[in-house]
Amino acid sequence: MTERLSVVDIIRRKRDGLTLESEEVRFLIQGYVQGKVADYQMAAFLMAVYFRGLEPREMTDLTLTMARSGDMVDFGDDPRVVDKHSTGGVGDKTTLVLAPLVASAGAVVAKMSGRALGHTGGTIDKLESIPGFRTSLDREEFFRLAREVGAVVAGQTGNLVPADKLLYALRDVTATVESVGLIASSIMSKKIAGGARRLVLDVKTGRGAFMKERKKAQELAQAMVDIGRGAGVRVVAVVTAMDQPLGRAVGNALEVAEAVRCLAGQGPPDLEELCVRLGAHMLLLSGVEGELDRAEERLRRLIRSGEALERFRRMVVAQGGDGRVADPGSPVLPAAPAREAARSHRSGWVQAIDALAVGRLAMRLGAGRERKEDSIDPSVGVVLEAKVGDRVEKGDVLGVVHARDREAARWGAARLEEAFVLGDVRVEAPALILETVS
Ligand code: URA
């Protein structure tokens, strides 16, 4: 059939709202990676997809073709291996907690993670704030640590899903990033190439999320579950709120310290709630537990007993990091030289904390990157003292800015105060876990 395929026909068929054959999707994507399909043709195709959408089968074809465009990791059929992915948020340090936590229950988490970009952080940058921690691992070491420790987190290798790199760069300059089918295929292709056969997705929605509208987040969750079904990957997607930052800390070393507190049972309740829920789904998928309530209870026990924290220490040491980071109040993490509190200008209830504004603030302090090539400062960021639903009095500390110097700290504290919405009406702490798609 390949001889009969024409790029123009494929674009036309998508433009007219028809469903593409598997072979057509493969022909187009492989042709693009090989340089046989021009950028202008692929740009036209992406715009057609943007308007016409993709059927689940087309998304699966696109995902698998992209996943197979470069290196692939394969854990064979070890049922204990389970992965997780978050669509990205502010203060999202769940991987730091989840990898050792579910490993201490008997599952295996061997995860490839990304770096910070824009207002959202990246797990790799967070881990690299631990002195000595290596995220660049070769294949053999990655597999060995998965086997020996049960938890390993590494940066993505150079040749993982080259098709996604090419397509994403083109989407970025053709206003076609915001297509649910393309986003779902992009994310799932990287997870599948990274070896995921069982996957828990945290699809975030709200001001600080990639998907601002809940309906779009639900669509994305459903699309990724559908792709999983077609591709033989068991997927559970949990849609969670990202209107205010998760937990209290935003910034690399600050988030590592908060993850350690969470593993020691002293973390913010929202972070623990989310980690326990996502972790419980991971235990169900890996067959370690058979029921959600029991899985959650087991994870809480592993936190209380100190086993989860000890597994974190083992993971850090195995990847070359200073294991003392797991000691309570450990001084090994880099600390910013200047701190400034943001204080409340009135009494009232915290109605909202703009996660996007806090994420941008942390980025501008140096915790994140505006462009890929920017370097980051692991020590800077923000720690919130109040969260939505809390009562504050005039002059109370809303949060503390950690910065490179006094001037940046003062500037940041003023921005942080602006991110808070205070009012006279009492509000409840909002729900964090909104729904589950499986
Ligand atoms: N994240 C991804 O990995 N891909 C997208 O297309 C959008 C967000």
mmCIF file of C-alpha atoms in Angstrom, residues 59 62-63 66-67 85 161 164-165 167-168 171 177 179-192 220 224 227:
data_model
loop_
_atom_site.group_PDB
_atom_site.id
_atom_site.type_symbol
_atom_site.label_atom_id
_atom_site.label_comp_id
_atom_site.label_asym_id
_atom_site.label_seq_id
_atom_site.Cartn_x
_atom_site.Cartn_y
_atom_site.Cartn_z
ATOM 1 C CA MET A 59 -3.872 8.623 18.461
ATOM 2 C CA LEU A 62 0.599 8.281 16.174
ATOM 3 C CA THR A 63 1.833 7.477 19.694
ATOM 4 C CA MET A 66 6.545 8.323 17.590
ATOM 5 C CA ALA A 67 7.601 6.018 20.450
ATOM 6 C CA HIS A 85 3.678 11.088 35.029
ATOM 7 C CA VAL A 161 11.357 9.869 20.796
ATOM 8 C CA ASP A 164 8.249 14.159 19.360
ATOM 9 C CA LYS A 165 11.130 16.619 19.539
ATOM 10 C CA LEU A 167 6.883 17.654 16.013
ATOM 11 C CA TYR A 168 6.798 19.623 19.248
ATOM 12 C CA ARG A 171 3.716 22.742 16.908
ATOM 13 C CA VAL A 177 0.383 22.784 20.701
ATOM 14 C CA SER A 179 -4.605 19.929 20.557
ATOM 15 C CA VAL A 180 -5.698 17.220 22.991
ATOM 16 C CA GLY A 181 -4.858 14.411 20.552
ATOM 17 C CA LEU A 182 -1.381 15.784 19.880
ATOM 18 C CA ILE A 183 -0.646 16.425 23.560
ATOM 19 C CA ALA A 184 -1.880 12.966 24.571
ATOM 20 C CA SER A 185 0.207 11.275 21.846
ATOM 21 C CA SER A 186 3.273 13.335 22.719
ATOM 22 C CA ILE A 187 3.117 12.436 26.421
ATOM 23 C CA MET A 188 2.238 8.776 25.869
ATOM 24 C CA SER A 189 4.950 8.279 23.228
ATOM 25 C CA LYS A 190 7.599 9.340 25.737
ATOM 26 C CA LYS A 191 6.177 7.135 28.489
ATOM 27 C CA ILE A 192 5.961 4.097 26.192
ATOM 28 C CA LEU A 220 -6.754 14.694 27.925
ATOM 29 C CA MET A 224 -4.350 8.976 27.301
ATOM 30 C CA ILE A 227 -4.157 5.355 23.864
#
